[in-house]
Structure formats: C-alpha cells, structure tokens
C-alpha positions in Angstrom: 0.0 0.0 0.0 1.3 3.4 -1.0 0.4 6.9 0.0 -0.6 7.9 -3.5 -3.2 5.0 -3.5 -4.8 6.4 -0.4 -4.8 9.9 -1.9 -6.6 8.5 -5.0 -9.1 6.6 -2.9 -10.0 9.6 -0.7 -10.3 11.9 -3.7 -12.7 9.5 -5.6 -14.8 9.3 -2.4 -14.9 13.1 -2.2 -15.6 13.8 -5.9 -17.9 10.8 -6.4 -16.3 10.0 -9.7 -13.0 8.5 -11.0 -12.9 11.1 -13.8 -13.4 14.1 -11.5 -10.8 12.7 -9.1 -8.3 12.4 -11.9 -9.0 16.0 -12.9 -8.6 17.3 -9.3 -5.4 15.4 -8.9 -4.0 16.5 -12.3 -3.4 12.9 -13.5 -5.0 10.6 -16.1 -8.1 8.6 -15.2 -6.4 5.3 -16.0 -3.7 6.2 -13.4 -6.4 6.7 -10.8 -8.0 3.4 -11.7 -4.7 1.6 -11.5 -4.0 3.0 -8.0 -7.5 2.0 -6.8 -7.0 -1.5 -8.2 -3.7 -1.8 -6.5 -5.2 -0.7 -3.2 -8.1 -3.2 -3.6 -5.6 -6.0 -4.1 -3.9 -4.9 -0.8 -7.1 -5.0 1.2 -8.4 -8.1 -0.4 -11.5 -6.9 -2.3 -13.4 -4.0 -4.0 -13.7 -0.7 -2.3 -16.2 0.8 -4.8 -19.4 -0.3 -6.4 -19.0 0.6 -10.1 -21.9 1.8 -12.1 -23.5 5.1 -13.2 -22.7 6.3 -9.7 -19.7 5.3 -7.7 -20.4 4.2 -4.2 -18.4 2.7 -1.4 -18.6 -1.0 -0.5 -18.7 -2.1 3.1 -14.9 -2.6 2.9 -14.5 0.9 1.5 -16.6 2.4 4.3 -14.4 0.6 6.8 -11.2 1.9 5.2 -12.2 5.5 4.7 -11.8 7.0 8.2 -8.3 5.3 8.6 -7.2 6.6 5.2 -8.3 10.1 6.1 -6.5 9.8 9.4 -3.3 8.8 7.7 -3.5 11.6 5.1 -4.2 14.1 7.9 -1.2 12.9 9.9 1.0 13.1 6.8 -0.1 16.7 6.2 0.4 17.6 9.8 3.9 16.2 9.6 4.8 18.1 6.5 3.5 21.3 8.0 5.5 20.6 11.2 8.6 20.1 9.1 8.0 23.3 7.2 7.5 25.3 10.4 10.4 23.6 12.1 12.7 24.8 9.3 11.6 28.3 9.9 11.9 28.0 13.7 8.1 28.3 14.2 7.7 24.8 15.5 9.9 22.1 17.0 11.7 21.7 20.3 14.5 23.6 22.0 16.3 22.6 25.2 18.5 25.3 26.9 20.7 25.1 29.9 21.5 28.3 31.9 23.5 29.2 35.0 21.3 29.7 38.0 22.6 33.3 38.5 21.2 34.2 35.0 18.0 32.2 35.0 15.9 35.0 36.3 17.2 38.4 35.3 18.5 37.5 31.9 16.7 34.3 30.8 13.3 35.4 32.2 12.5 38.2 29.7 14.0 36.1 26.9 11.9 33.1 27.6 8.8 35.3 27.8 9.5 36.9 24.4 10.4 33.5 22.8 7.1 32.0 24.0 5.2 34.9 22.6 6.9 34.8 19.2 7.1 31.0 18.8 4.2 29.5 20.7 4.4 26.2 18.7 8.0 25.6 19.8 8.3 23.3 22.8 10.8 25.2 24.9 12.5 23.7 28.0 15.1 25.5 30.2 17.2 23.8 32.9 19.2 25.8 35.4 22.3 24.5 37.1 25.9 25.2 38.0 28.6 25.4 35.3 29.7 21.7 35.5 26.1 20.4 35.4 25.4 22.5 32.3 28.5 21.2 30.5 27.5 17.6 31.3 23.9 18.1 30.0 25.2 19.7 26.8 27.7 16.8 26.2 25.0 14.2 26.9 22.6 15.8 24.5 20.1 16.9 27.1 20.4 20.5 26.0 21.0 22.1 22.6 22.5 25.3 23.9 24.0 26.3 27.3 25.0 29.5 28.9 28.1 28.6 30.8 31.2 30.3 32.4 33.8 31.2 29.8 36.4 30.2 29.0 36.1 26.7 30.7 38.9 25.9 33.0 38.9 22.2 31.9 40.9 21.9 28.6 38.8 18.8 27.8 35.9 21.2 27.0 37.5 22.3 23.7 34.4 21.0 21.9 32.4 24.0 22.9 31.8 26.8 20.4 30.6 30.2 21.7 27.9 32.0 19.8 28.7 35.2 21.8 30.2 36.1 25.2 28.9 38.2 28.1 30.6 40.1 30.9 28.7 40.4 34.1 29.7 43.1 36.6 30.1 42.1 40.2 28.0 44.2 42.6 28.7 44.4 46.3 25.2 44.7 47.8 23.7 45.2 51.3 20.3 46.0 52.6 19.0 49.5 52.1 18.6 49.5 55.9 22.2 48.5 56.5 24.5 50.9 58.5 26.8 51.1 55.4 24.0 51.8 52.9 24.2 55.6 52.9 28.0 55.7 52.2 27.9 54.7 48.6 31.4 53.1 49.0 33.2 50.9 51.4 36.6 49.4 52.1 37.5 45.8 52.8 38.0 46.6 56.4 34.4 48.0 56.7 33.0 44.9 55.0 34.8 42.7 57.5 33.5 44.8 60.4 29.9 45.4 59.4 28.8 42.7 57.0 28.0 39.7 59.2 27.6 37.3 57.7 29.8 37.8 54.7 28.1 36.0 51.8 30.2 33.5 49.8 27.9 33.0 46.8 27.8 30.1 44.4 27.9 31.7 40.9 31.5 31.3 39.9 33.3 28.6 37.9 36.1 29.4 40.4 35.6 32.0 43.1 38.1 35.0 42.6 40.9 35.1 45.1 39.9 38.5 46.5 36.5 37.2 47.5 37.9 34.0 49.1 40.4 36.0 51.1 37.6 38.2 52.4 35.6 35.2 53.4 38.6 33.7 55.2 39.3 36.9 57.1 35.7 37.5 58.0 35.3 34.8 60.6 31.6 34.8 59.8 31.1 33.7 56.2 28.3 31.6 54.9 28.4 29.6 51.7 24.9 29.9 50.2 23.1 29.8 46.9 22.3 33.1 45.1 18.6 33.1 46.1 19.4 32.6 49.8 22.0 35.3 49.5 19.5 37.7 48.0 17.2 37.2 51.0 20.0 37.6 53.6 21.3 40.8 51.9 17.8 42.3 51.6 16.6 41.6 55.1 19.6 41.2 57.3 23.1 42.7 57.9 24.8 40.4 55.4 26.8 41.7 52.4 28.1 39.9 49.3 29.3 40.1 45.7 26.4 39.3 43.3 26.2 39.0 39.6 24.4 42.2 38.4 21.5 40.4 36.6 20.9 38.4 39.8 20.6 41.3 42.2 19.0 43.8 39.7 15.4 43.1 40.8 16.3 43.9 44.4 18.3 47.0 43.4 15.4 48.3 41.2 12.9 47.7 44.1 15.1 49.5 46.6 15.6 46.5 48.9 19.4 46.6 48.5 21.9 49.2 47.5 25.2 48.8 45.5 28.4 49.9 47.3 31.7 50.5 45.5 34.6 48.7 47.2 37.3 51.3 46.9 40.3 49.1 47.6 39.4 46.2 45.4 39.9 46.0 41.6 36.8 45.5 39.5 35.6 41.9 39.5 33.6 40.4 36.7 32.6 37.0 35.3 32.5 36.1 31.7 30.0 33.7 30.3 29.1 32.4 26.8 26.1 30.9 25.0 27.7 27.7 23.5 26.8 24.6 21.5 28.8 21.5 20.8 31.3 22.1 17.9 30.4 18.8 16.3 26.8 20.0 16.0 27.7 22.8 13.5 24.2 23.1 12.1 21.9 24.7 14.7 18.2 24.4 14.4 16.2 27.5 13.4 14.6 27.6 16.8 18.1 27.6 18.4 19.1 30.5 16.1 15.9 32.4 17.0 16.5 31.9 20.7 20.1 33.0 20.5 19.2 36.2 18.7 16.7 37.1 21.4 19.2 36.4 24.1 21.8 38.5 22.3 19.3 41.4 22.1 18.4 41.2 25.8 22.1 40.9 26.8 22.9 44.0 24.7 19.9 45.9 26.4 21.3 44.9 29.8 24.9 46.0 28.7 26.2 42.5 29.2 27.2 41.7 25.6 30.9 41.7 24.7 32.1 42.8 21.3 
C-alpha cells in the first residue's frame, strides 16, 4: 500500500467519480483506476461499487476513516517540518547558569514563548559543570556557561557570543553602610556579618575567598538565599548584576563601590557543541533574542 493510492481513494470518495478525481489530482483517469485497483488488491476486495454512480462498498466504508487519518497525519507532519525549518515549530532545550536564569533568561523566555508558541521550549538551570555535562549528553541544545572553561577537555564548545557580568557588592537599604555609597574591605569585615560567599562562579576569585577567610563569619549559600540575607539582614556579598538587579530596582538593596578592590567580573558564553555545527532554526531564533536582551542589559561583549 502506497500513500498515492490512499490519496486517490480519498479523492474518488470526495468527488464521487473517477474522472473528476483524476481532474482534481492532475493525473490521467487510468492512473487513478490503477491506483485504486492496487489498493483493492492490498485490502483483499473491492472498495467501490462501479456503475452510473460510484459508491463505497462495506470494505471501503471501513477503510475511509483510517485513510483520512493517515493523510491528515502526513499533512500535519509536512506542516510541522516546514514550520520547524523556519523555527516556528519544534523543540528547544536550553541550559542556563542559576545566576542568569531570572534576570537574563526570564525576559528572553517570555518573548520567545510569545513569538514562537508552537516551539516546545524547555530550560534547565544548574551550575557550570552540570550545564557542561547536560550539553555533552545531548540533554540541551544550547547552554549559557562560564567562559572560558577551566577544563581543557571542553574544547568541543563553540561560543555564539560572550557576556561580561559586573560584580555588585550589595547590602540591605537599611544596612549601616547603605548611605555611604562606597566601602573598604575593612568596613566589609567589620559590618557585614555574615559575609556571603555566593555560588555563581566557575572558580571564586581570590579577592573574595580571602575576604571570606578573614571574615570569621562567612556563609556559603546559593544566590537566592544570599539575596534574601542581603535584603533583610546585615549580610553583604558580591552578586552578579543580573541576579541582584530586581532587588536594586525595588530598593531592597543598594550597591556599594569597594574602593580598595579591583573591578571583579565574570565572563559567560552561550555555547553549543562544535560537532553540531548546524543549529536548528529555533536555536538561532533563541540565540538572537538572548543576544538582544544581553545588549539591552549591557552584558554583551564585542
């Protein structure tokens, strides 16, 4: 049984005539008759009652709903393939660092869902090494990871673009240091208790680990816990700007310049596996939206 035989069968039913079916399909009537005859051999008997008016046999009545279901499924599949090629349908799996999953990925995911509602979009957040593992295992198509990776075995990663996140030292707007606008390391050690050692680095910068060691009251916490402690307690810590931006905008925390520390930043990149050189249209569309949002937030390098 071939698809063209089912097409001929369904068209004869719809038109009520072999000749009109042939005209609608743009083929000769003998071709339609040959296809119906081949289909009848496959099902073991006649599908039509021939005469002045063509009608379905009991066997034809039984076959018709299944034939239409097959043809509809084929049409849906062709349409899905066409839309997938344009990025309007398909599936996209993205991995993102936890520190960027809200402030950066949030608005991008919202815009992507609005523009491409037929694309099945999944995002997974994790630390750098989890993201690398998921990408290598094929669980994600793209990943926003720390860059460059410290492990030379990760040479199979190709960056689409890189970002640079400023580090913000933040304390509660009610903190004793909040009105100063700037602090020194000594003031951090004296007034920020606890000192927040936050988990958003591939490798925590030496300046921050030294402050944690000197503090005597440092806590190693995830970013979301750190945000709460900074906003509602006497804690202070170095946050990624996209992470702490909602709290800064809401006035829950303030940014303080640390005068005796050099600027600290983290570089990240949206990457894919080099061996997967051909990205899907959906992946390209997502990457472009992420690039635009990163430029808006002044994170984009180059």
